[in-house]
C-alpha positions as a printed Julia matrix, in Angstrom:
242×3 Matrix{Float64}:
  12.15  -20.12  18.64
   8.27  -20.27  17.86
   7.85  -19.63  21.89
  10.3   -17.44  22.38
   8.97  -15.14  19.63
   5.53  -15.39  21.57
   6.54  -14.04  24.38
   7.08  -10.84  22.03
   3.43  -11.12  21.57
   3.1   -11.36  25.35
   4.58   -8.12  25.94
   2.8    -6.45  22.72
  -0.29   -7.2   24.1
  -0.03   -6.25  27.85
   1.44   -2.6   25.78
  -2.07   -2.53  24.22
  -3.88   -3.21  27.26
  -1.68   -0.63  29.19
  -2.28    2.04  26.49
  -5.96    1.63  26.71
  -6.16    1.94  30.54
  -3.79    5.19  30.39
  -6.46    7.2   28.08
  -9.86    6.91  30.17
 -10.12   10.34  30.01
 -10.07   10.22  25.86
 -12.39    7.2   26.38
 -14.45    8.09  22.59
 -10.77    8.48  21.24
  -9.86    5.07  22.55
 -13.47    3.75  21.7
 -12.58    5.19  17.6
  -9.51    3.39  17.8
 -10.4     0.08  19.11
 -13.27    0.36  16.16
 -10.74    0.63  13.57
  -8.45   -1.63  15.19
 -11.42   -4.69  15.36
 -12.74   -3.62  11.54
  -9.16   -3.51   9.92
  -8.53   -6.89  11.68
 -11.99   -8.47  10.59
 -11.74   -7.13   7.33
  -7.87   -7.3    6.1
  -6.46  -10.14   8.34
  -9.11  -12.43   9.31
 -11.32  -12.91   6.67
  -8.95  -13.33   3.47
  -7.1   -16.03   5.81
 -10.67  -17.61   6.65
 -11.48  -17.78   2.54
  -7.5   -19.36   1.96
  -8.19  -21.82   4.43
 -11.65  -22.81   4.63
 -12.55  -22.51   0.32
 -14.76  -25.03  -0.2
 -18.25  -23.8   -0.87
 -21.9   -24.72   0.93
 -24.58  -24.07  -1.53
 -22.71  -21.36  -4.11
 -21.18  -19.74  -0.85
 -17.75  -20.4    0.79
 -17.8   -22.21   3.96
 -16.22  -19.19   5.59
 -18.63  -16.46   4.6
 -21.21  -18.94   6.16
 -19.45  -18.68   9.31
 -18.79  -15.26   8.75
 -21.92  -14.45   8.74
 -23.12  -16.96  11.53
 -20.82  -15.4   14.39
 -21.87  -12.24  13.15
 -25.8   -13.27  14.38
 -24.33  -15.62  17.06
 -23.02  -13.03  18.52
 -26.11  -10.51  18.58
 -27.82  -13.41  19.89
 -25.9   -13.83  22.69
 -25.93  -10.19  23.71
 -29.99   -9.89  23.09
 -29.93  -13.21  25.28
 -27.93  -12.31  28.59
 -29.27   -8.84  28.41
 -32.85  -10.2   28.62
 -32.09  -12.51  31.15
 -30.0    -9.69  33.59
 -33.03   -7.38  33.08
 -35.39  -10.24  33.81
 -33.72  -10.98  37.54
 -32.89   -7.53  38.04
 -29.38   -7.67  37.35
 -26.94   -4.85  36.87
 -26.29   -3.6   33.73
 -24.25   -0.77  32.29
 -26.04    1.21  29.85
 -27.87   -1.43  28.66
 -24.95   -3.9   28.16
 -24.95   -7.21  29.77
 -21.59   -7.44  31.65
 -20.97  -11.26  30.32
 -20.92   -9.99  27.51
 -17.84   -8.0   27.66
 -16.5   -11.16  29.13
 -17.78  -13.59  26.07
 -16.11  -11.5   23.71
 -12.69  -11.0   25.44
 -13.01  -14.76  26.06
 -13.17  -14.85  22.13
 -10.22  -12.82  21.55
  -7.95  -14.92  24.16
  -9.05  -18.06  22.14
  -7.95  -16.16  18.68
  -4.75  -15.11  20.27
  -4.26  -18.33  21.43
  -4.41  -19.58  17.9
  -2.0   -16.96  16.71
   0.29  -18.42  18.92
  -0.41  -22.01  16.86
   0.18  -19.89  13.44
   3.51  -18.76  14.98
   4.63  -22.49  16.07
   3.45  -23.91  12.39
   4.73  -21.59  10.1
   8.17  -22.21  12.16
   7.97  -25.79  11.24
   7.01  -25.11   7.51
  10.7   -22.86   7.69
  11.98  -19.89   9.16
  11.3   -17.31   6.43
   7.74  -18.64   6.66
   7.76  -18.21  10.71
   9.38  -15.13  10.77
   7.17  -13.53   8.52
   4.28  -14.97  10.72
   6.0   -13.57  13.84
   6.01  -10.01  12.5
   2.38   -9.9   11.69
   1.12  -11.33  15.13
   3.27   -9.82  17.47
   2.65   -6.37  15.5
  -1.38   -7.13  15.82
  -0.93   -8.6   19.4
  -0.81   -4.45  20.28
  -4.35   -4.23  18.77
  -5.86   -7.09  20.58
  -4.63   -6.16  23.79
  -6.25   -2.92  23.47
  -9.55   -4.12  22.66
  -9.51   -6.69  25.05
  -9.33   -4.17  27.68
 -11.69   -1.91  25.87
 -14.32   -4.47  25.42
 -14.37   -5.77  28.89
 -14.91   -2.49  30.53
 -17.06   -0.93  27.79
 -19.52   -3.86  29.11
 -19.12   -2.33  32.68
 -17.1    -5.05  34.14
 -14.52   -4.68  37.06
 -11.02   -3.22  36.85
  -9.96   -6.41  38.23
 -11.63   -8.69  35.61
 -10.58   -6.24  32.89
  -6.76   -7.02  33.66
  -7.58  -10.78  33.66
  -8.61  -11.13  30.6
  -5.84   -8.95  29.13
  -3.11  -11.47  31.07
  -5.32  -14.19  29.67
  -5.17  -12.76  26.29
  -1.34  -12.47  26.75
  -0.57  -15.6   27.97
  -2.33  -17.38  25.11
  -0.09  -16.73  22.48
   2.44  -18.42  24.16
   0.31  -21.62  25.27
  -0.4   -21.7   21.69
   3.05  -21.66  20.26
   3.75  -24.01  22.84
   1.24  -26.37  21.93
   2.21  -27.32  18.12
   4.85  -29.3   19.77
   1.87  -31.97  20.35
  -1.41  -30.98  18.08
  -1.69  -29.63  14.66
  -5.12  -28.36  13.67
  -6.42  -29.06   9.9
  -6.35  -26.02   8.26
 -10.05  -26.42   7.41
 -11.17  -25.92  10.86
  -8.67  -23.26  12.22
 -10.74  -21.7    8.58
 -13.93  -22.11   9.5
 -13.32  -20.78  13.21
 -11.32  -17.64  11.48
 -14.36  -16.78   9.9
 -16.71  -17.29  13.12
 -14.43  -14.96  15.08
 -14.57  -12.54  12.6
 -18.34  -12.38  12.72
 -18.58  -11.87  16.27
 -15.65   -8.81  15.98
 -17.68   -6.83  13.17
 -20.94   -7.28  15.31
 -18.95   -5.78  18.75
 -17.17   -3.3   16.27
 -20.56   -2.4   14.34
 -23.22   -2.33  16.7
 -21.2    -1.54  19.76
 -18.05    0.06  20.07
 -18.3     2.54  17.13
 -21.62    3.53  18.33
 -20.91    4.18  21.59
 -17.51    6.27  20.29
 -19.85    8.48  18.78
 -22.64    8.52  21.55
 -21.57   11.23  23.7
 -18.44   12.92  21.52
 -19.48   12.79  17.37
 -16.23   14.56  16.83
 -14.0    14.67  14.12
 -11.18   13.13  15.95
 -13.24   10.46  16.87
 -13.69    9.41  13.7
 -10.15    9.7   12.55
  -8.73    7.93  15.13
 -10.97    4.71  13.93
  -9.24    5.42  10.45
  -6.01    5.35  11.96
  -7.11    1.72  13.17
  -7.45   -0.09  10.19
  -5.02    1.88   8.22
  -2.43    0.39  11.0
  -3.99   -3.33  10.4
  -3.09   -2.59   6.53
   0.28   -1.56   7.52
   0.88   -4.55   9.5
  -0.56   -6.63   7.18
   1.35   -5.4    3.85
   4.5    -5.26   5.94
   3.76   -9.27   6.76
   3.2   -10.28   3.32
């Protein structure tokens, strides 16, 4: 059941990708969206799951809000990092952006789809009120994070080609996940602690890079609402899960 209910997710997410390829030409309207899309997540899904599962506290400060904050700089790092070295041998870039970096962070998302995926096959061992419930919230979601895995890897100037990779990646994971409780089960500690690190690294893309950029070349009204529209869907999703 856990796997067949992924490959709902499968399907959600190649939707999202799909959708964001079909609106290049309302590429700051997509750019808004996938904004509120990554902030509603961060802020509404990941992080309260991150402080439920990952509580204890390092120095007066949860362990997640560490980690939080430590993929957050991890992942300007990173970007400050491959963007020096591409401009140091000459490489391409596109607009400044480092195209491994578009590639890091869809990597990123893959790896937190794939442990959607492992929320889907646990909470249908726990019972199926529990999994079902589960099911609804990542397979509604999955939509969100196929979108800005297409976004992000060609907002970073990356091929077509390797843009639709990493959304087939990102699609297949959920399953491989679900799949994969049949043999592992991860402490809920760590799948915390690694909540928290992803969200870091989807406020700092979100933040610094996509909502920026949305508002580069188009500072429009619509812009902004459509990034609105973003996390009021996440809320949706997630009161309709709970």
């Amino acid at each position: 059941m856990a796997v067949f209910v992924a490959l709902g997710a499968f399907l959600m997410t190649l939707a999202g990708g799909w959708t964001a390829q079909r609106v290049t030409d309302r590429r700051h309207l997509v750019l808004g969206l996938a904004g509120g899309l990554m902030l509603g997540v961060v802020g509404l899904d990941l992080l309260p799951e991150a402080l439920q599962a990952a509580g204890d506290d390092v120095f007066g400060v949860p362990a997640a809000l560490l980690l939080f904050v430590a993929g957050f700089l991890l992942a300007h790092l990173v970007e400050r990092l491959l963007a020096a070295r591409q401009a140091s041998h000459g490489g391409d870039e596109h607009n400044g952006r480092a195209p491994e970096v578009g590639l890091t962070a869809a990597s990123a998302m893959v790896g937190h789809s794939a442990m959607d995926g492992v929320a889907i096959g646990a909470a249908f061992q726990v019972g199926g009120g529990m999994g079902t419930a589960v099911a609804l919230a990542v397979v509604a979601h999955d939509f969100a994070d196929g979108f800005n895995t297409y976004t992000i890897t060609s907002l970073y100037g990356n091929a077509r080609r390797k843009a639709l990779t990493m959304l087939f990646a990102d699609a297949l994971a959920p399953v491989v996940g679900a799949a994969s409780t049949a043999f592992v089960s991860i402490p809920e500690g760590l799948l915390g602690g690694y909540l928290g690190l992803f969200a870091g690294v989807l406020l700092y893309l979100a933040a610094a890079e996509i909502l920026p950029e949305a508002h580069h070349e188009h500072p429009a009204r619509s812009t902004l609402l459509c990034t609105v529209a973003g996390v009021g869907f996440i809320w949706l999703v997630v009161g309709l899960a709970g």
